[in-house]
């Protein structure tokens, strides 16, 4: 099997991605051949560890004919400009959420990448429907659940962070921090189900954090179709149920649940999704279904990335719209956090 050669840019989060490629299932599809970071000592140490070439900057890395895909794991501010350089160099991109703060810049670079037939792929929203979101769509159609009505979505973890001068410390670069860093997965999921958003309201607090940004936050979203959703995200909860991305979706004739209720902590299986459905037909007949599925939007779908690189026409047409809609919701949520009132989604 031909493996694509990847250059990793940004070795804070990027180092975790390297481990998944070197030691995980992604090793069947990708090989890390180059690394780059502003911290040269860190880059050299990582290059020695995995047997890769170290480059002093992105410009030098892009000149390498060996690098086919760039894994871009820098902060979201100004990411569109970096992606533009990458796609103009004829290379594809794997990056992470949140994609970019500037919605207009994000839209323009995605359009340019499409014109150049270069792929820009994220784990959320992913270029193919994850197993859990595909099952939601399947259940919705099979059991004729009808119009979407509302949703509650939750994610939390146990952080006790200190100020370190990174973009995590800047309320403008990291608004509603738990929503921006964790809840973005849930925003993207809701966009896939409910479509375009109309208005957002935000609340945030600081309880334990040593940063000047929030560690406890929630947003309310009014969608254009009338559905209402709430997303809660926190860095303050220690209960061994972290990163579960719990979700309740109410429809006209049924409700779908994902990872609802306590479950024993299962190391290595955090990214499996426990799905449940209760549906009520027009005649009053009730149907209950339960299923456990594999890949959900919390993990990187390396096999899907590989398939799309080999067949670019299989890239899901709606994914760029979903990326931009999620960013627009975050932008409105950030304004709402500052203004303490609901804000229109542009």
mmCIF file of C-alpha atoms in Angstrom:
data_model
loop_
_atom_site.group_PDB
_atom_site.id
_atom_site.type_symbol
_atom_site.label_atom_id
_atom_site.label_comp_id
_atom_site.label_asym_id
_atom_site.label_seq_id
_atom_site.Cartn_x
_atom_site.Cartn_y
_atom_site.Cartn_z
ATOM 1 C CA UNK A 1 0.000 0.000 0.000
ATOM 2 C CA UNK A 2 1.343 3.398 -0.993
ATOM 3 C CA UNK A 3 1.736 5.611 2.062
ATOM 4 C CA UNK A 4 1.492 9.392 1.800
ATOM 5 C CA UNK A 5 4.454 11.313 3.195
ATOM 6 C CA UNK A 6 3.481 13.952 5.742
ATOM 7 C CA UNK A 7 5.281 17.010 7.068
ATOM 8 C CA UNK A 8 4.086 18.100 10.527
ATOM 9 C CA UNK A 9 4.084 21.835 11.303
ATOM 10 C CA UNK A 10 3.563 22.765 14.965
ATOM 11 C CA UNK A 11 4.771 20.253 17.536
ATOM 12 C CA UNK A 12 2.656 20.993 20.599
ATOM 13 C CA UNK A 13 -0.542 19.285 19.502
ATOM 14 C CA UNK A 14 1.312 18.040 16.441
ATOM 15 C CA UNK A 15 3.406 15.665 18.537
ATOM 16 C CA UNK A 16 0.232 13.804 19.548
ATOM 17 C CA UNK A 17 -0.649 13.466 15.881
ATOM 18 C CA UNK A 18 2.829 12.155 15.113
ATOM 19 C CA UNK A 19 2.379 9.417 17.707
ATOM 20 C CA UNK A 20 -0.913 8.380 16.091
ATOM 21 C CA UNK A 21 0.745 8.189 12.683
ATOM 22 C CA UNK A 22 3.902 6.440 13.865
ATOM 23 C CA UNK A 23 2.356 3.964 16.300
ATOM 24 C CA UNK A 24 -1.353 3.861 15.456
ATOM 25 C CA UNK A 25 -3.621 2.605 12.688
ATOM 26 C CA UNK A 26 -2.685 5.676 10.628
ATOM 27 C CA UNK A 27 0.756 4.129 10.031
ATOM 28 C CA UNK A 28 -0.823 1.984 7.276
ATOM 29 C CA UNK A 29 -1.682 5.095 5.302
ATOM 30 C CA UNK A 30 0.803 7.836 6.218
ATOM 31 C CA UNK A 31 4.473 8.300 7.098
ATOM 32 C CA UNK A 32 5.915 11.363 8.862
ATOM 33 C CA UNK A 33 8.950 12.423 6.834
ATOM 34 C CA UNK A 34 9.435 16.024 8.019
ATOM 35 C CA UNK A 35 8.811 18.270 11.039
ATOM 36 C CA UNK A 36 8.846 22.015 11.611
ATOM 37 C CA UNK A 37 8.378 24.202 14.693
ATOM 38 C CA UNK A 38 9.385 27.682 15.851
ATOM 39 C CA UNK A 39 11.192 25.959 18.715
ATOM 40 C CA UNK A 40 14.174 24.524 16.822
ATOM 41 C CA UNK A 41 15.377 22.384 19.728
ATOM 42 C CA UNK A 42 11.962 20.762 19.995
ATOM 43 C CA UNK A 43 11.883 20.164 16.245
ATOM 44 C CA UNK A 44 15.343 18.604 16.193
ATOM 45 C CA UNK A 45 14.543 16.350 19.137
ATOM 46 C CA UNK A 46 11.342 15.157 17.474
ATOM 47 C CA UNK A 47 13.100 14.578 14.151
ATOM 48 C CA UNK A 48 15.708 12.410 15.870
ATOM 49 C CA UNK A 49 13.015 10.489 17.740
ATOM 50 C CA UNK A 50 11.105 9.435 14.632
ATOM 51 C CA UNK A 51 13.803 9.591 11.949
ATOM 52 C CA UNK A 52 12.413 12.602 10.060
ATOM 53 C CA UNK A 53 13.991 15.652 8.444
ATOM 54 C CA UNK A 54 13.738 18.929 10.362
ATOM 55 C CA UNK A 55 13.034 22.176 8.508
ATOM 56 C CA UNK A 56 13.603 25.679 9.939
ATOM 57 C CA UNK A 57 10.293 27.083 8.681
ATOM 58 C CA UNK A 58 7.236 26.350 6.560
ATOM 59 C CA UNK A 59 8.754 27.924 3.442
ATOM 60 C CA UNK A 60 11.674 25.492 3.537
ATOM 61 C CA UNK A 61 9.410 22.510 4.202
ATOM 62 C CA UNK A 62 7.183 23.357 1.238
ATOM 63 C CA UNK A 63 10.169 23.185 -1.098
ATOM 64 C CA UNK A 64 10.665 19.509 -0.247
ATOM 65 C CA UNK A 65 9.461 17.209 -3.059
ATOM 66 C CA UNK A 66 9.067 14.407 -0.499
ATOM 67 C CA UNK A 67 6.272 16.115 1.450
ATOM 68 C CA UNK A 68 2.893 15.361 -0.113
ATOM 69 C CA UNK A 69 0.597 16.314 2.777
ATOM 70 C CA UNK A 70 1.175 18.998 5.416
ATOM 71 C CA UNK A 71 -0.205 18.396 8.895
ATOM 72 C CA UNK A 72 -0.787 21.945 10.125
ATOM 73 C CA UNK A 73 -1.213 22.072 13.905
ATOM 74 C CA UNK A 74 -0.518 25.699 14.765
ATOM 75 C CA UNK A 75 -3.054 27.969 16.485
ATOM 76 C CA UNK A 76 -6.186 29.040 14.554
ATOM 77 C CA UNK A 77 -5.272 32.725 14.248
ATOM 78 C CA UNK A 78 -3.869 33.348 10.758
ATOM 79 C CA UNK A 79 -4.163 29.709 9.736
ATOM 80 C CA UNK A 80 -5.821 30.597 6.421
ATOM 81 C CA UNK A 81 -2.669 32.385 5.266
ATOM 82 C CA UNK A 82 -0.557 29.330 6.057
ATOM 83 C CA UNK A 83 -2.979 27.031 4.249
ATOM 84 C CA UNK A 84 -2.872 29.312 1.213
ATOM 85 C CA UNK A 85 0.895 28.905 1.035
ATOM 86 C CA UNK A 86 0.579 25.134 1.363
ATOM 87 C CA UNK A 87 -2.040 24.614 -1.352
ATOM 88 C CA UNK A 88 -0.209 26.980 -3.715
ATOM 89 C CA UNK A 89 2.854 24.783 -3.230
ATOM 90 C CA UNK A 90 0.790 21.872 -4.567
ATOM 91 C CA UNK A 91 0.328 20.011 -1.287
ATOM 92 C CA UNK A 92 -2.766 18.836 0.590
ATOM 93 C CA UNK A 93 -3.547 19.796 4.190
ATOM 94 C CA UNK A 94 -4.646 17.983 7.329
ATOM 95 C CA UNK A 95 -5.415 20.410 10.143
ATOM 96 C CA UNK A 96 -7.526 20.698 13.254
ATOM 97 C CA UNK A 97 -10.397 22.586 14.797
ATOM 98 C CA UNK A 98 -11.095 25.414 15.294
ATOM 99 C CA UNK A 99 -10.193 26.028 11.667
ATOM 100 C CA UNK A 100 -9.721 29.821 11.635
ATOM 101 C CA UNK A 101 -11.099 32.855 13.473
ATOM 102 C CA UNK A 102 -11.584 34.999 10.363
ATOM 103 C CA UNK A 103 -14.617 33.547 8.572
ATOM 104 C CA UNK A 104 -14.007 35.531 5.373
ATOM 105 C CA UNK A 105 -10.361 34.417 5.207
ATOM 106 C CA UNK A 106 -11.476 30.824 5.801
ATOM 107 C CA UNK A 107 -14.021 31.021 2.991
ATOM 108 C CA UNK A 108 -11.516 32.454 0.519
ATOM 109 C CA UNK A 109 -8.794 29.897 1.225
ATOM 110 C CA UNK A 110 -11.249 26.992 0.968
ATOM 111 C CA UNK A 111 -12.400 28.322 -2.390
ATOM 112 C CA UNK A 112 -8.821 28.657 -3.590
ATOM 113 C CA UNK A 113 -7.973 25.136 -2.434
ATOM 114 C CA UNK A 114 -10.976 23.805 -4.353
ATOM 115 C CA UNK A 115 -9.898 25.658 -7.503
ATOM 116 C CA UNK A 116 -6.426 24.149 -7.181
ATOM 117 C CA UNK A 117 -7.907 20.689 -6.449
ATOM 118 C CA UNK A 118 -6.087 20.578 -3.147
ATOM 119 C CA UNK A 119 -7.736 18.957 -0.125
ATOM 120 C CA UNK A 120 -8.081 20.708 3.234
ATOM 121 C CA UNK A 121 -9.241 18.074 5.744
ATOM 122 C CA UNK A 122 -10.192 18.332 9.419
ATOM 123 C CA UNK A 123 -11.288 15.847 12.021
ATOM 124 C CA UNK A 124 -14.365 18.045 12.684
ATOM 125 C CA UNK A 125 -16.272 18.503 10.495
ATOM 126 C CA UNK A 126 -14.762 15.536 8.724
ATOM 127 C CA UNK A 127 -14.674 15.082 4.941
ATOM 128 C CA UNK A 128 -16.841 11.984 5.352
ATOM 129 C CA UNK A 129 -19.654 11.457 7.844
ATOM 130 C CA UNK A 130 -18.390 9.795 11.014
ATOM 131 C CA UNK A 131 -20.043 6.529 12.045
ATOM 132 C CA UNK A 132 -22.185 8.147 14.735
ATOM 133 C CA UNK A 133 -23.385 11.021 12.534
ATOM 134 C CA UNK A 134 -24.096 8.593 9.681
ATOM 135 C CA UNK A 135 -26.221 6.490 12.041
ATOM 136 C CA UNK A 136 -28.139 9.587 13.164
ATOM 137 C CA UNK A 137 -28.938 10.396 9.536
ATOM 138 C CA UNK A 138 -29.909 6.758 8.879
ATOM 139 C CA UNK A 139 -32.238 6.546 11.906
ATOM 140 C CA UNK A 140 -33.798 9.900 11.098
ATOM 141 C CA UNK A 141 -34.800 8.701 7.630
ATOM 142 C CA UNK A 142 -35.637 5.076 8.447
ATOM 143 C CA UNK A 143 -37.951 5.899 11.355
ATOM 144 C CA UNK A 144 -39.353 9.091 9.787
ATOM 145 C CA UNK A 145 -38.521 11.196 12.827
ATOM 146 C CA UNK A 146 -39.733 14.377 11.160
ATOM 147 C CA UNK A 147 -38.687 17.941 11.857
ATOM 148 C CA UNK A 148 -35.768 18.720 14.212
ATOM 149 C CA UNK A 149 -36.984 20.384 17.412
ATOM 150 C CA UNK A 150 -34.075 20.816 19.819
ATOM 151 C CA UNK A 151 -30.821 19.522 21.266
ATOM 152 C CA UNK A 152 -28.675 19.479 24.401
ATOM 153 C CA UNK A 153 -24.970 18.833 23.998
ATOM 154 C CA UNK A 154 -22.261 18.529 26.665
ATOM 155 C CA UNK A 155 -18.521 18.004 26.946
ATOM 156 C CA UNK A 156 -16.176 18.458 29.881
ATOM 157 C CA UNK A 157 -12.716 17.685 31.206
ATOM 158 C CA UNK A 158 -10.569 18.357 34.273
ATOM 159 C CA UNK A 159 -8.021 21.116 33.571
ATOM 160 C CA UNK A 160 -6.247 23.341 36.086
ATOM 161 C CA UNK A 161 -4.319 25.481 33.642
ATOM 162 C CA UNK A 162 -1.936 28.352 34.335
ATOM 163 C CA UNK A 163 -1.167 31.428 32.270
ATOM 164 C CA UNK A 164 1.620 30.603 29.776
ATOM 165 C CA UNK A 165 1.449 33.406 27.214
ATOM 166 C CA UNK A 166 -0.103 31.216 24.514
ATOM 167 C CA UNK A 167 -3.208 32.080 22.481
ATOM 168 C CA UNK A 168 -5.211 30.205 25.121
ATOM 169 C CA UNK A 169 -4.639 33.249 27.385
ATOM 170 C CA UNK A 170 -6.177 35.785 25.002
ATOM 171 C CA UNK A 171 -9.978 36.244 25.293
ATOM 172 C CA UNK A 172 -10.066 37.605 21.731
ATOM 173 C CA UNK A 173 -8.111 34.688 20.265
ATOM 174 C CA UNK A 174 -9.772 32.107 22.521
ATOM 175 C CA UNK A 175 -13.344 33.290 23.242
ATOM 176 C CA UNK A 176 -15.541 31.104 25.456
ATOM 177 C CA UNK A 177 -12.493 28.878 25.838
ATOM 178 C CA UNK A 178 -14.215 25.549 26.674
ATOM 179 C CA UNK A 179 -16.620 26.034 23.760
ATOM 180 C CA UNK A 180 -13.858 27.133 21.400
ATOM 181 C CA UNK A 181 -11.468 24.331 22.320
ATOM 182 C CA UNK A 182 -13.866 21.452 23.064
ATOM 183 C CA UNK A 183 -17.427 22.461 22.216
ATOM 184 C CA UNK A 184 -16.549 23.131 18.583
ATOM 185 C CA UNK A 185 -17.046 19.386 17.960
ATOM 186 C CA UNK A 186 -20.620 19.694 19.191
ATOM 187 C CA UNK A 187 -21.266 22.837 17.160
ATOM 188 C CA UNK A 188 -20.157 21.019 14.018
ATOM 189 C CA UNK A 189 -22.335 18.011 14.857
ATOM 190 C CA UNK A 190 -25.409 20.200 15.325
ATOM 191 C CA UNK A 191 -24.777 22.008 12.050
ATOM 192 C CA UNK A 192 -24.768 18.642 10.256
ATOM 193 C CA UNK A 193 -28.189 17.850 11.740
ATOM 194 C CA UNK A 194 -29.938 21.237 11.976
ATOM 195 C CA UNK A 195 -28.301 23.301 9.227
ATOM 196 C CA UNK A 196 -27.849 27.058 9.328
ATOM 197 C CA UNK A 197 -27.977 29.007 12.581
ATOM 198 C CA UNK A 198 -29.784 32.306 13.096
ATOM 199 C CA UNK A 199 -28.893 33.618 16.558
ATOM 200 C CA UNK A 200 -26.564 32.751 19.452
ATOM 201 C CA UNK A 201 -26.493 33.617 23.164
ATOM 202 C CA UNK A 202 -23.461 32.978 25.407
ATOM 203 C CA UNK A 203 -22.580 32.680 29.082
ATOM 204 C CA UNK A 204 -19.128 32.053 30.559
ATOM 205 C CA UNK A 205 -17.461 32.005 33.977
ATOM 206 C CA UNK A 206 -14.030 31.435 35.541
ATOM 207 C CA UNK A 207 -13.927 28.999 38.452
ATOM 208 C CA UNK A 208 -10.530 27.278 38.680
ATOM 209 C CA UNK A 209 -8.516 28.522 35.728
ATOM 210 C CA UNK A 210 -5.272 30.398 36.142
ATOM 211 C CA UNK A 211 -5.754 31.868 32.689
ATOM 212 C CA UNK A 212 -7.614 35.106 31.952
ATOM 213 C CA UNK A 213 -10.054 33.123 29.789
ATOM 214 C CA UNK A 214 -13.168 31.227 30.877
ATOM 215 C CA UNK A 215 -13.134 27.608 32.037
ATOM 216 C CA UNK A 216 -16.937 27.147 32.159
ATOM 217 C CA UNK A 217 -19.221 28.140 29.271
ATOM 218 C CA UNK A 218 -22.422 27.504 27.413
ATOM 219 C CA UNK A 219 -24.152 28.799 24.311
ATOM 220 C CA UNK A 220 -27.739 28.716 23.102
ATOM 221 C CA UNK A 221 -28.369 28.490 19.363
ATOM 222 C CA UNK A 222 -31.531 29.311 17.418
ATOM 223 C CA UNK A 223 -31.448 27.634 14.010
ATOM 224 C CA UNK A 224 -33.178 28.980 10.920
ATOM 225 C CA UNK A 225 -35.588 26.024 10.909
ATOM 226 C CA UNK A 226 -36.766 26.911 14.442
ATOM 227 C CA UNK A 227 -34.806 24.243 16.320
ATOM 228 C CA UNK A 228 -33.184 25.319 19.599
ATOM 229 C CA UNK A 229 -29.955 23.893 21.012
ATOM 230 C CA UNK A 230 -27.776 24.354 24.067
ATOM 231 C CA UNK A 231 -24.081 23.431 24.297
ATOM 232 C CA UNK A 232 -22.304 23.238 27.656
ATOM 233 C CA UNK A 233 -18.525 22.836 27.866
ATOM 234 C CA UNK A 234 -16.272 22.955 30.916
ATOM 235 C CA UNK A 235 -12.709 22.404 32.079
ATOM 236 C CA UNK A 236 -13.892 22.063 35.713
ATOM 237 C CA UNK A 237 -15.355 18.537 36.030
ATOM 238 C CA UNK A 238 -13.444 15.480 37.187
ATOM 239 C CA UNK A 239 -15.605 12.348 36.918
ATOM 240 C CA UNK A 240 -13.834 10.008 34.439
ATOM 241 C CA UNK A 241 -16.456 10.902 31.824
ATOM 242 C CA UNK A 242 -14.356 13.445 29.962
ATOM 243 C CA UNK A 243 -14.561 14.153 26.225
ATOM 244 C CA UNK A 244 -17.719 12.065 25.744
ATOM 245 C CA UNK A 245 -19.502 14.697 23.622
ATOM 246 C CA UNK A 246 -22.914 13.733 24.953
ATOM 247 C CA UNK A 247 -25.820 14.649 22.716
ATOM 248 C CA UNK A 248 -29.620 14.555 22.891
ATOM 249 C CA UNK A 249 -31.471 15.276 19.638
ATOM 250 C CA UNK A 250 -35.242 15.803 19.764
ATOM 251 C CA UNK A 251 -37.266 15.359 16.607
ATOM 252 C CA UNK A 252 -40.974 15.597 15.871
ATOM 253 C CA UNK A 253 -41.475 11.854 16.372
ATOM 254 C CA UNK A 254 -38.532 10.611 18.391
ATOM 255 C CA UNK A 255 -35.278 11.292 20.215
ATOM 256 C CA UNK A 256 -31.711 10.166 19.536
ATOM 257 C CA UNK A 257 -29.133 9.939 22.335
ATOM 258 C CA UNK A 258 -25.341 9.722 22.109
ATOM 259 C CA UNK A 259 -23.197 8.865 25.136
ATOM 260 C CA UNK A 260 -25.881 9.811 27.641
ATOM 261 C CA UNK A 261 -25.490 8.695 31.257
ATOM 262 C CA UNK A 262 -22.439 7.429 33.157
ATOM 263 C CA UNK A 263 -20.271 4.727 31.664
ATOM 264 C CA UNK A 264 -17.180 2.990 33.082
ATOM 265 C CA UNK A 265 -14.014 4.697 31.886
ATOM 266 C CA UNK A 266 -12.480 2.558 29.128
ATOM 267 C CA UNK A 267 -8.916 3.497 28.296
ATOM 268 C CA UNK A 268 -8.314 3.458 24.568
ATOM 269 C CA UNK A 269 -12.015 3.319 23.733
ATOM 270 C CA UNK A 270 -12.914 6.925 24.516
ATOM 271 C CA UNK A 271 -13.842 7.579 20.924
ATOM 272 C CA UNK A 272 -16.542 4.948 20.597
ATOM 273 C CA UNK A 273 -20.109 6.244 20.646
ATOM 274 C CA UNK A 274 -23.039 4.627 22.467
ATOM 275 C CA UNK A 275 -26.163 5.413 20.440
ATOM 276 C CA UNK A 276 -29.833 5.066 21.455
ATOM 277 C CA UNK A 277 -33.108 5.874 19.715
ATOM 278 C CA UNK A 278 -36.743 6.015 20.744
ATOM 279 C CA UNK A 279 -39.142 6.608 17.869
ATOM 280 C CA UNK A 280 -42.938 6.942 17.841
ATOM 281 C CA UNK A 281 -44.799 6.389 14.576
ATOM 282 C CA UNK A 282 -47.940 8.212 13.457
ATOM 283 C CA UNK A 283 -49.977 5.251 14.736
ATOM 284 C CA UNK A 284 -48.358 5.418 18.183
ATOM 285 C CA UNK A 285 -46.082 2.399 17.765
ATOM 286 C CA UNK A 286 -42.827 2.836 19.710
ATOM 287 C CA UNK A 287 -39.441 1.550 18.598
ATOM 288 C CA UNK A 288 -36.270 1.489 20.729
ATOM 289 C CA UNK A 289 -32.813 0.853 19.255
ATOM 290 C CA UNK A 290 -29.331 0.770 20.790
ATOM 291 C CA UNK A 291 -25.989 0.476 19.048
ATOM 292 C CA UNK A 292 -22.299 1.077 19.681
ATOM 293 C CA UNK A 293 -20.321 2.505 16.773
ATOM 294 C CA UNK A 294 -16.652 3.121 16.156
ATOM 295 C CA UNK A 295 -15.264 6.323 14.710
ATOM 296 C CA UNK A 296 -16.915 9.552 15.811
ATOM 297 C CA UNK A 297 -15.943 13.139 15.113
ATOM 298 C CA UNK A 298 -13.600 13.315 18.108
ATOM 299 C CA UNK A 299 -10.910 11.286 16.349
ATOM 300 C CA UNK A 300 -8.956 11.724 13.130
ATOM 301 C CA UNK A 301 -10.361 9.462 10.356
ATOM 302 C CA UNK A 302 -7.051 8.495 8.792
ATOM 303 C CA UNK A 303 -8.513 5.782 6.606
ATOM 304 C CA UNK A 304 -11.097 8.222 5.269
ATOM 305 C CA UNK A 305 -8.383 10.822 4.630
ATOM 306 C CA UNK A 306 -6.402 8.233 2.701
ATOM 307 C CA UNK A 307 -9.409 7.185 0.603
ATOM 308 C CA UNK A 308 -10.212 10.777 -0.307
ATOM 309 C CA UNK A 309 -6.617 11.533 -1.295
ATOM 310 C CA UNK A 310 -6.883 8.591 -3.688
ATOM 311 C CA UNK A 311 -10.328 9.669 -4.947
ATOM 312 C CA UNK A 312 -10.714 13.429 -4.617
ATOM 313 C CA UNK A 313 -14.203 13.404 -6.088
ATOM 314 C CA UNK A 314 -15.425 11.523 -2.987
ATOM 315 C CA UNK A 315 -14.851 14.648 -0.847
ATOM 316 C CA UNK A 316 -18.211 15.470 0.730
ATOM 317 C CA UNK A 317 -19.596 18.522 -1.061
ATOM 318 C CA UNK A 318 -21.201 20.099 2.026
ATOM 319 C CA UNK A 319 -18.183 19.949 4.307
ATOM 320 C CA UNK A 320 -16.788 23.402 3.467
ATOM 321 C CA UNK A 321 -20.187 24.981 4.138
ATOM 322 C CA UNK A 322 -20.281 23.179 7.500
ATOM 323 C CA UNK A 323 -16.804 24.440 8.400
ATOM 324 C CA UNK A 324 -17.841 28.030 7.668
ATOM 325 C CA UNK A 325 -21.186 27.725 9.472
ATOM 326 C CA UNK A 326 -19.446 26.456 12.620
ATOM 327 C CA UNK A 327 -16.998 29.369 12.475
ATOM 328 C CA UNK A 328 -19.867 31.837 12.031
ATOM 329 C CA UNK A 329 -21.577 30.444 15.130
ATOM 330 C CA UNK A 330 -18.356 30.805 17.139
ATOM 331 C CA UNK A 331 -17.953 34.383 15.898
ATOM 332 C CA UNK A 332 -21.474 35.285 17.018
ATOM 333 C CA UNK A 333 -20.923 33.484 20.332
ATOM 334 C CA UNK A 334 -17.765 35.521 20.937
ATOM 335 C CA UNK A 335 -19.665 38.767 20.349
ATOM 336 C CA UNK A 336 -22.393 37.579 22.682
ATOM 337 C CA UNK A 337 -19.833 36.801 25.408
ATOM 338 C CA UNK A 338 -18.510 40.355 25.152
ATOM 339 C CA UNK A 339 -21.860 42.134 24.797
ATOM 340 C CA UNK A 340 -23.904 39.945 27.161
ATOM 341 C CA UNK A 341 -26.769 39.789 24.667
ATOM 342 C CA UNK A 342 -27.835 37.489 21.852
ATOM 343 C CA UNK A 343 -26.117 38.032 18.512
ATOM 344 C CA UNK A 344 -27.162 37.391 14.921
ATOM 345 C CA UNK A 345 -25.134 34.801 13.001
ATOM 346 C CA UNK A 346 -23.687 36.517 9.938
#
